[in-house]
Tab-separated table of C-alpha atoms in Angstrom:
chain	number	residue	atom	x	y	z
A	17	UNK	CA	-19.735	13.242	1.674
A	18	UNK	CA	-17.554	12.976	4.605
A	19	UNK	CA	-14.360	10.799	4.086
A	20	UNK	CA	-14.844	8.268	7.103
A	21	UNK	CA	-11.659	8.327	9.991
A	22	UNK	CA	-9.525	5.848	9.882
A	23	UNK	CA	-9.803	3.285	11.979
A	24	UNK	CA	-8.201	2.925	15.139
A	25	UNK	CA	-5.438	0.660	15.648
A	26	UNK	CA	-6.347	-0.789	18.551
A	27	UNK	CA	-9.906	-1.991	16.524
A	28	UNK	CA	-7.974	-3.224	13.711
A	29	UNK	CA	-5.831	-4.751	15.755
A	30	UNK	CA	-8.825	-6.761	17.221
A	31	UNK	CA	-10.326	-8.047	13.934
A	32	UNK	CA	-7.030	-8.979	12.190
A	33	UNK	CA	-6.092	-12.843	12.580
A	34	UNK	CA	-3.357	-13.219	15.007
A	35	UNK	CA	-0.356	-15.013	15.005
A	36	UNK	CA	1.292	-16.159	18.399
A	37	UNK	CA	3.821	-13.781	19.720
A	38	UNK	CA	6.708	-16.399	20.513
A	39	UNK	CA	6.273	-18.264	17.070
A	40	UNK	CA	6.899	-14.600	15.268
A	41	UNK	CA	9.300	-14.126	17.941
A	42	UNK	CA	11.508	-17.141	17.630
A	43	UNK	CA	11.359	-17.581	14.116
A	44	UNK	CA	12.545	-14.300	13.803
A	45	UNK	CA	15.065	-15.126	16.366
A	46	UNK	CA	15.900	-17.886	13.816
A	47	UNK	CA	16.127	-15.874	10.845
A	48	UNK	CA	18.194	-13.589	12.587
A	49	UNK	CA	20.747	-16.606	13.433
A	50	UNK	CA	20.823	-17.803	10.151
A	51	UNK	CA	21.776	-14.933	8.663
A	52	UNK	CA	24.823	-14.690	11.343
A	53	UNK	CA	25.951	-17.918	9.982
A	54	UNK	CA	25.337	-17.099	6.843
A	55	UNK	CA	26.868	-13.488	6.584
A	56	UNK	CA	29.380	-13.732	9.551
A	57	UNK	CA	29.632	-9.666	9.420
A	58	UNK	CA	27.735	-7.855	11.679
A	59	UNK	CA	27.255	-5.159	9.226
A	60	UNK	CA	26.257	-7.473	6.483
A	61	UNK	CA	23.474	-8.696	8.536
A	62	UNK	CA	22.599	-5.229	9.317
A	63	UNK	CA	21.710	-4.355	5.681
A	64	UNK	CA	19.924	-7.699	4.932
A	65	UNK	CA	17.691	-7.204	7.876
A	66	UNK	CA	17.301	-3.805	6.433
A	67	UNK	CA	16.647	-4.662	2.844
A	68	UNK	CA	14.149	-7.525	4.116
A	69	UNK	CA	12.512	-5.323	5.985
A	70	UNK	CA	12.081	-2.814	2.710
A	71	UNK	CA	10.404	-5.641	1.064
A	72	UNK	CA	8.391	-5.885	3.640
A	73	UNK	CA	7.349	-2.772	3.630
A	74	UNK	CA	6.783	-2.001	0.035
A	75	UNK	CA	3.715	-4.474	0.415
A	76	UNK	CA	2.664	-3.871	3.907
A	77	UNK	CA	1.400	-0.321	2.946
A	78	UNK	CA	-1.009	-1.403	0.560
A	79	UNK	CA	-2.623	-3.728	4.051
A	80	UNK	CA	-2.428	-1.003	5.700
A	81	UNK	CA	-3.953	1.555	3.566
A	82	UNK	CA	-6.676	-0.874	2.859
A	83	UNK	CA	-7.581	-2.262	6.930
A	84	UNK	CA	-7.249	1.321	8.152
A	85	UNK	CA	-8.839	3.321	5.374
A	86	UNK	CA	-6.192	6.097	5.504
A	87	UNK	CA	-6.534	8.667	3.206
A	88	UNK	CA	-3.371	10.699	2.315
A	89	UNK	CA	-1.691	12.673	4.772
A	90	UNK	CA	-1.567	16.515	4.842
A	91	UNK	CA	1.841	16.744	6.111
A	92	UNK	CA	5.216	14.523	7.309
A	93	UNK	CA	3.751	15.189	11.090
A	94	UNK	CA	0.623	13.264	10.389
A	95	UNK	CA	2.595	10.429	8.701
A	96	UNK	CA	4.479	9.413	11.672
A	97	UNK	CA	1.269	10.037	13.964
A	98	UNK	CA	-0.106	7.382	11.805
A	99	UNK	CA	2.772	5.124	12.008
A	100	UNK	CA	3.301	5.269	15.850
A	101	UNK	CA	-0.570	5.127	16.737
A	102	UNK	CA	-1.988	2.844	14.190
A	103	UNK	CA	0.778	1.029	12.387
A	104	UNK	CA	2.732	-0.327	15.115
A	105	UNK	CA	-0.393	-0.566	17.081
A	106	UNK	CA	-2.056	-2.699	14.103
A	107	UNK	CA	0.702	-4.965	13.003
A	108	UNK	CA	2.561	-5.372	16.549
A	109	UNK	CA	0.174	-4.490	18.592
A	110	UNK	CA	2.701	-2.150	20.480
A	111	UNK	CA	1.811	1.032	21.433
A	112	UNK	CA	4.595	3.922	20.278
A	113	UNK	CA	4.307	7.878	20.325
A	114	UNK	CA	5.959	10.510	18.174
A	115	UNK	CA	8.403	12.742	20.457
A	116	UNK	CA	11.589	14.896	19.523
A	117	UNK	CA	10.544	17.445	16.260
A	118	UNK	CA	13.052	19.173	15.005
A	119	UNK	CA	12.184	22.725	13.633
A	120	UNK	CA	11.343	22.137	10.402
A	121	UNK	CA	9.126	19.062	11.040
A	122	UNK	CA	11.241	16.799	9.059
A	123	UNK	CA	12.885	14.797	11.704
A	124	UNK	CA	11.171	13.008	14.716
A	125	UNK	CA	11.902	10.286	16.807
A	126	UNK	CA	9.091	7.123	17.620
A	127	UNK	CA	9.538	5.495	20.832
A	128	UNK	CA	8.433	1.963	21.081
A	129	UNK	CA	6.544	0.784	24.621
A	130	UNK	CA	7.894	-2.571	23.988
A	131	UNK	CA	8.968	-4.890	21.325
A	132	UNK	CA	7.805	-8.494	20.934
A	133	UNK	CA	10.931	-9.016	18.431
A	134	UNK	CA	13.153	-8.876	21.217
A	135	UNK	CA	11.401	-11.385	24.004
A	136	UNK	CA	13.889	-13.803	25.510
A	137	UNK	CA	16.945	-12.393	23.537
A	138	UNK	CA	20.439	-11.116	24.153
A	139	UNK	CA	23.045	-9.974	22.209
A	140	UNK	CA	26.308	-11.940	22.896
A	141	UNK	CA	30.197	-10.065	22.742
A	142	UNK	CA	30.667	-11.239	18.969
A	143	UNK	CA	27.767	-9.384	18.267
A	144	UNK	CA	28.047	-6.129	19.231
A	145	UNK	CA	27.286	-4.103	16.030
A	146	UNK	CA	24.181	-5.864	15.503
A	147	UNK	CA	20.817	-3.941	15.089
A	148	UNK	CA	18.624	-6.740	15.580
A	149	UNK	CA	15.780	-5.098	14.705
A	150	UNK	CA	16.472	-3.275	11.839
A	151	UNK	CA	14.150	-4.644	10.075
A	152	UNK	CA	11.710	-2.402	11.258
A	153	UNK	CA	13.599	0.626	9.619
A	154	UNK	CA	13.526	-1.200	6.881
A	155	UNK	CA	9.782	-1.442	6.423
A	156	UNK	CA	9.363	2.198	7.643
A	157	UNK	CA	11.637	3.331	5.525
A	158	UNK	CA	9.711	0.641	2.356
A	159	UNK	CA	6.624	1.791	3.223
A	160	UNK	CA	7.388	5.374	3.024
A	161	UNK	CA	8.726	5.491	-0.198
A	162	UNK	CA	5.463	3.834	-1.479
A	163	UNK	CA	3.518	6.753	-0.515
A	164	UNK	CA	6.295	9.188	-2.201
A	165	UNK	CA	8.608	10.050	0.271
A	166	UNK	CA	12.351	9.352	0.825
A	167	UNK	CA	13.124	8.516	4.232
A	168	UNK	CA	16.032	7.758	6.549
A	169	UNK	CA	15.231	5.747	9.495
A	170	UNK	CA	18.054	4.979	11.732
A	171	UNK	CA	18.293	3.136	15.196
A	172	UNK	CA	18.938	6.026	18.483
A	173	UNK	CA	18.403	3.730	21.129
A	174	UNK	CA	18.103	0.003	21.439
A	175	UNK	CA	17.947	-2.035	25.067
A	176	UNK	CA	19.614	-5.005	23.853
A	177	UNK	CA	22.799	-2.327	23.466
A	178	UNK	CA	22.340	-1.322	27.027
A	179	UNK	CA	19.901	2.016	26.377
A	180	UNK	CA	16.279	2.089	28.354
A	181	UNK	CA	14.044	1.957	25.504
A	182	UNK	CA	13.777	1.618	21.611
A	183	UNK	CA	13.662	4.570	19.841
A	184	UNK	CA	13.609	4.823	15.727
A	185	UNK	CA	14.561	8.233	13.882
A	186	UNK	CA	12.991	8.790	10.641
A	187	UNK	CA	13.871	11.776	8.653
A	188	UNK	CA	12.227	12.794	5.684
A	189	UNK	CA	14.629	13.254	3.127
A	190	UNK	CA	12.602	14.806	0.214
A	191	UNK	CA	8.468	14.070	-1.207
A	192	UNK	CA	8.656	12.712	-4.426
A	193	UNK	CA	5.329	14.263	-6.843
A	194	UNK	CA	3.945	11.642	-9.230
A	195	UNK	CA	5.022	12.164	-12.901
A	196	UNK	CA	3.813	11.382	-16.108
A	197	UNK	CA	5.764	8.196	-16.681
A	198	UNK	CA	5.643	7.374	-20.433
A	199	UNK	CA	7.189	9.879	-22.975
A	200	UNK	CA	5.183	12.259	-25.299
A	201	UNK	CA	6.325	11.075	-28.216
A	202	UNK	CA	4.911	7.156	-28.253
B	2	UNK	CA	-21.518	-14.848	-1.276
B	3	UNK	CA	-17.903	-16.110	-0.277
B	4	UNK	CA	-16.147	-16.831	-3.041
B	5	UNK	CA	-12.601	-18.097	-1.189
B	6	UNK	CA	-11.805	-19.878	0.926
B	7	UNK	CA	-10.292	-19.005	4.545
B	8	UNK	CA	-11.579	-15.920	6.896
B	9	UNK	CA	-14.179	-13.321	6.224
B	10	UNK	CA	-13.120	-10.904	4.416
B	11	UNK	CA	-14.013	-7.850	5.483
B	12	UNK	CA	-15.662	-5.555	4.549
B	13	UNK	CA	-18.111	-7.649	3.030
B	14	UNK	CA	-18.962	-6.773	-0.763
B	15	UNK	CA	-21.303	-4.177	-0.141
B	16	UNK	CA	-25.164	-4.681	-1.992
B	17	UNK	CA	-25.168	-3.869	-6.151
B	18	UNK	CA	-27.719	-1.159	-6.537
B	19	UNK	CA	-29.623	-2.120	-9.666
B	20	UNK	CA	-30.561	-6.031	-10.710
B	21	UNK	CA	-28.564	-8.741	-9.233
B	22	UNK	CA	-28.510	-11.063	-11.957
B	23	UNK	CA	-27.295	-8.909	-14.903
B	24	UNK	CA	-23.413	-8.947	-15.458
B	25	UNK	CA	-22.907	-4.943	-14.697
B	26	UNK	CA	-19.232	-4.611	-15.213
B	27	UNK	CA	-17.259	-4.132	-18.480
B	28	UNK	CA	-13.826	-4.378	-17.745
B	29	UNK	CA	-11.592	-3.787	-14.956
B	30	UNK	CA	-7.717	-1.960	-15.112
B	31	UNK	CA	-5.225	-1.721	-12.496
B	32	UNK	CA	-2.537	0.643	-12.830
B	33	UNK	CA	0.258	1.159	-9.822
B	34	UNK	CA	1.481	4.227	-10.146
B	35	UNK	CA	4.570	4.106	-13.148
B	36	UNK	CA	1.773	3.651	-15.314
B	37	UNK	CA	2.484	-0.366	-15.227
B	38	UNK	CA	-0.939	-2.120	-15.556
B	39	UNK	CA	-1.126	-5.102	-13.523
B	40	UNK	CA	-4.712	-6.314	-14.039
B	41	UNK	CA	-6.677	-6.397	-16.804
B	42	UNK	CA	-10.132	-7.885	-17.494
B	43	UNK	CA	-12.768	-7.729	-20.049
B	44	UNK	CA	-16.084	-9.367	-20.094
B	45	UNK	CA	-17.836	-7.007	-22.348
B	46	UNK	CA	-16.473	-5.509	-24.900
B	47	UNK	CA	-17.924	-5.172	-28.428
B	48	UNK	CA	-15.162	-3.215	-30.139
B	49	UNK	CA	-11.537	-3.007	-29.289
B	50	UNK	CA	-9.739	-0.165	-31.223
B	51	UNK	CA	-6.329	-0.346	-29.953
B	52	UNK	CA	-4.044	-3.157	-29.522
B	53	UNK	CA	-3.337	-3.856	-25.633
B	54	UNK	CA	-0.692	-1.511	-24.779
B	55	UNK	CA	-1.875	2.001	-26.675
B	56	UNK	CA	-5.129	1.220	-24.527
B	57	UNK	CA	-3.333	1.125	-21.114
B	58	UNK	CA	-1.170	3.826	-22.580
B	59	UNK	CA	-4.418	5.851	-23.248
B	60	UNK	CA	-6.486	4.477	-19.932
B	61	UNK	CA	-2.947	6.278	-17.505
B	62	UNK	CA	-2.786	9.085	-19.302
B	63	UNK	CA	-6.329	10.193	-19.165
B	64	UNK	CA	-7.023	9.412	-15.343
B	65	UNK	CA	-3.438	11.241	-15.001
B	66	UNK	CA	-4.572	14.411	-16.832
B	67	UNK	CA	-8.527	14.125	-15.263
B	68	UNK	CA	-7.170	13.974	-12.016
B	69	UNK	CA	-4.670	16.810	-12.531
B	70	UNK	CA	-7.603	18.751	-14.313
B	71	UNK	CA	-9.655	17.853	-11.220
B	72	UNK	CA	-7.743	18.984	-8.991
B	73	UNK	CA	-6.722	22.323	-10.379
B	74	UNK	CA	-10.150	23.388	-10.450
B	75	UNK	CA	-11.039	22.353	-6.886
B	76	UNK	CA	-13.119	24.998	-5.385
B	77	UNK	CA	-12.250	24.422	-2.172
B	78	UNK	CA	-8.506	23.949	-1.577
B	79	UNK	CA	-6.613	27.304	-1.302
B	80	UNK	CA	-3.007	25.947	-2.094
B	81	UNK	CA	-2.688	24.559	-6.040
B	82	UNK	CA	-0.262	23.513	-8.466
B	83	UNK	CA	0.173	25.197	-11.998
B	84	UNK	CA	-1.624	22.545	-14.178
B	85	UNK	CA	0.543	19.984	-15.312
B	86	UNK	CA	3.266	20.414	-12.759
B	87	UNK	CA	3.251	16.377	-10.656
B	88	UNK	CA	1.234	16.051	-7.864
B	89	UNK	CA	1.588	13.850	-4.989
B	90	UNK	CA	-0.660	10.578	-4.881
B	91	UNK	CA	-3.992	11.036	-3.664
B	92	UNK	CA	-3.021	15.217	-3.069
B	93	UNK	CA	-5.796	17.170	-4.216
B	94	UNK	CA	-9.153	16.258	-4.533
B	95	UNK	CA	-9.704	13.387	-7.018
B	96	UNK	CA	-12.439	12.317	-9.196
B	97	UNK	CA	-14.267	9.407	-8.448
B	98	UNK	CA	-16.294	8.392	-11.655
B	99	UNK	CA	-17.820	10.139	-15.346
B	100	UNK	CA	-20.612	8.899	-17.073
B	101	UNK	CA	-21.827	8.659	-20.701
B	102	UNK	CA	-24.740	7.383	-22.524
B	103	UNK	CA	-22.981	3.651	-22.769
B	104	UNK	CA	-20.849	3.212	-20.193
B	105	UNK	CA	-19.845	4.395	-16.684
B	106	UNK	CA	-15.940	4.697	-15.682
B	107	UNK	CA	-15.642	3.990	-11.748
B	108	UNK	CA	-12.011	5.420	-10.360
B	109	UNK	CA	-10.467	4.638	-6.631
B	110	UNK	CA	-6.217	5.564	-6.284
B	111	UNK	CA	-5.241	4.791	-3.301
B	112	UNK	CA	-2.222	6.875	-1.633
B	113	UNK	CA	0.240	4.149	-2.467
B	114	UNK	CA	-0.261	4.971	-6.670
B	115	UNK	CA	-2.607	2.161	-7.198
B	116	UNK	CA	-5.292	3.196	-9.269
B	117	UNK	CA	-8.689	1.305	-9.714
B	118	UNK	CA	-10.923	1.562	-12.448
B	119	UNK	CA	-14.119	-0.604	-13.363
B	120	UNK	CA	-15.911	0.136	-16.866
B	121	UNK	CA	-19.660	-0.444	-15.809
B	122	UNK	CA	-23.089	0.142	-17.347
B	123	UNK	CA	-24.248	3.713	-16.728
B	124	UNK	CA	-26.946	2.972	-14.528
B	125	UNK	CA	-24.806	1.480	-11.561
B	126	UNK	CA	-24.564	3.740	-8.443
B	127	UNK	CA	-21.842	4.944	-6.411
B	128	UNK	CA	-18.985	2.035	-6.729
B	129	UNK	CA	-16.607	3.272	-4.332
B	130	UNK	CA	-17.517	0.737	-1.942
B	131	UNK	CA	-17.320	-1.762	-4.084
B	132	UNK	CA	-13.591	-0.332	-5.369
B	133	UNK	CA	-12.851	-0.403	-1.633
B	134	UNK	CA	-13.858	-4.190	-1.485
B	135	UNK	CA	-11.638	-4.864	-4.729
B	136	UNK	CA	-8.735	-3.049	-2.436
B	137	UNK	CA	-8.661	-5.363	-0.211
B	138	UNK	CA	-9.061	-8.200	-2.175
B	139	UNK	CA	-6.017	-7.441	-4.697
B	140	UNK	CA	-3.914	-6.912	-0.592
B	141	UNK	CA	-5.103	-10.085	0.534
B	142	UNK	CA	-4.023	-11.824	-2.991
B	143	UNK	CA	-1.814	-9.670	-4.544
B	144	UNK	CA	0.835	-7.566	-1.965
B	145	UNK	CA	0.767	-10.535	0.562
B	146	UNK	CA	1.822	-12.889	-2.174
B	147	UNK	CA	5.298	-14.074	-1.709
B	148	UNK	CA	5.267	-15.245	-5.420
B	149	UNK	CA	4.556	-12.062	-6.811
B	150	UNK	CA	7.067	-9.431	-7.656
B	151	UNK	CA	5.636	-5.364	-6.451
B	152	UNK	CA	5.355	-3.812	-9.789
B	153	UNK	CA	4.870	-6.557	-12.486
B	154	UNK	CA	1.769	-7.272	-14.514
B	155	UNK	CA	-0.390	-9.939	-12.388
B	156	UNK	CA	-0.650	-13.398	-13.878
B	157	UNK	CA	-1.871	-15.999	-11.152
B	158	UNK	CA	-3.788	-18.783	-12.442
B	159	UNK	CA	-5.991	-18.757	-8.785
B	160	UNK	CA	-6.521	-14.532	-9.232
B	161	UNK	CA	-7.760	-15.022	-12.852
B	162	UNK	CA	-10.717	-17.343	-11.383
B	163	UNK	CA	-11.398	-15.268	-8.394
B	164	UNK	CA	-11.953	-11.838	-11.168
B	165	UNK	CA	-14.306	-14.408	-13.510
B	166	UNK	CA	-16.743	-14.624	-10.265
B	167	UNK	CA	-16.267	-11.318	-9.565
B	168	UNK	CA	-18.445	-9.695	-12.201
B	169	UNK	CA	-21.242	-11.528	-10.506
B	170	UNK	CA	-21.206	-9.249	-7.266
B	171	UNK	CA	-22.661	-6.635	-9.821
């Protein structure tokens, strides 16, 4: 028996129950503020917008595996196919593509259409350093590592730091197998 | 039969094959994938050999080594592993259920490490669907719970009602 495709994310996208865009905008423009008066340092926030997003992501695969009926990927190209056309497409409901392989096929860059995070803001002087999205890389970078692989996912280009579009690198740092996790002895 | 309350879940459970009114399933185990269980249910069970953690012990260790066996003896896949050596999650083909004269052991892992398994009678069909629908169920409940920690046993009060109705799909 056939396994069945996985669903599109444009038709996922459809069935889900939606949010509105400026609520999950502006309250993540709040969050985003309260952790600047919180944290103060730029690179602080950075890596708590990061390590939120991991959290994130750590539970968004399972929703994701389940609404799109993915079944495991063959290779790393595949995985970030998936990610660009159905992820972002499912849970943002932006479009992205997959550009920019290096030769090994370990390293590619996603390039986002558009980015409802970022509606209506700017990034002030003080806050130059600031990724404001990084907590996207975060749940890549969560999500990932649920399905066994190590990822790096850095920021190449953001607009709110002056660049034409948002792109995202993820490089796959290594596949980890599943082992055996009690010992042989108990 | 909606059993929640909010949206339709979907998909919807899928039809039992057999009688509807007979309670089908034995037990249910959910395993992520260090081996932690995080669900565990019994509604029939005559005789319990083991106390509670040699059985989970037991339960990982012999999906791990069917699915490794299973997969090593795929006729169809050109590229395998010694047997033993670790496998990625859901690489390979996987089993999906045995059979015996008493009971009938149903197995779904999903890519993420989260492995399935409903104890049934032997004459229920193909549960896969039905693991599918359980799937969703422990994402809508379970991974989009901000209360619950990824990776801990699952202890709810509201979960432990939803999985007393649940045998009644069956």
């Amino acid at each position: 028996m056939t396994a069945a495709a996985p669903r599109s994310g444009e038709a996922i996208f459809s069935s889900f129950e939606r949010v509105n865009a400026e609520l999950f905008t502006l309250t993540y423009g709040a969050i985003v503020r309260q952790l600047l008066t919180d944290l103060e340092e730029v690179e602080e926030v950075n890596k708590q917008l990061d390590q939120m997003g991991y959290n994130i992501g750590i539970r968004l695969i399972d929703e994701f595996l389940a609404k799109s009926k993915a079944s495991r990927c063959v290779d790393f190209k595949e995985t970030s196919e998936m990610i660009a056309k159905i992820g972002f497409k499912m849970f943002l409901g932006v479009s992205a593509s997959v550009v920019n392989w290096d030769a090994d096929g370990s390293c590619c860059s996603i390039i986002l259409e558009d980015n409802p995070l970022v509606d209506f803001v700017e990034l002030p002087d003080t806050c130059q350093g600031l990724y404001y999205c990084n907590v996207l890389s975060g749940v890549i970078r969560g999500a990932l590592e649920m399905v066994a692989m190590k990822t790096e996912v850095t920021w190449i280009r953001d607009v709110l730091r002056g660049d034409d579009a948002y792109e995202l690198q993820v490089k796959l740092l290594k596949q980890i197998p599943e082992e055996y996790p009690y010992k042989n002895d108990e | 039969m909606q059993f929640f309350g909010g949206s339709e879940l979907s998909p919807s459970p899928p039809t039992p094959t057999g009688t509807g009114t007979e309670n089908n399933s034995h037990m249910i185990y959910i395993f992520n994938r260090n081996g932690v269980c995080l669900l565990y249910r019994e509604w029939i069970r005559p005789l319990h050999t083991l106390n509670f953690q040699q059985d989970h012990k037991l339960m990982f260790g012999l999906l791990f080594s069917l699915k490794s066996l299973a997969a090593k003896m795929d006729p169809t896949c050109a590229d395998k592993g010694n047997l033993g050596v670790p496998q990625l999650p859901g690489q390979g083909c996987s089993f999906h259920s045995f059979r015996t004269n008493t009971y009938k052991l149903n197995f779904m892992e999903t890519p993420s490490g989260i492995k399935f398994i409903l104890v049934t009678n032997p004459g229920t069909g193909d549960l896969r669907e039905t693991l599918k629908y359980i799937y969703n169920l422990y994402v809508e409940y379970v991974a989009n719970n901000p209360l619950y920690t990824p990776g801990t046993p699952i202890r709810n009060r509201s979960n432990n009602t939803r999985h007393h109705t649940f045998p009644s799909l069956f």
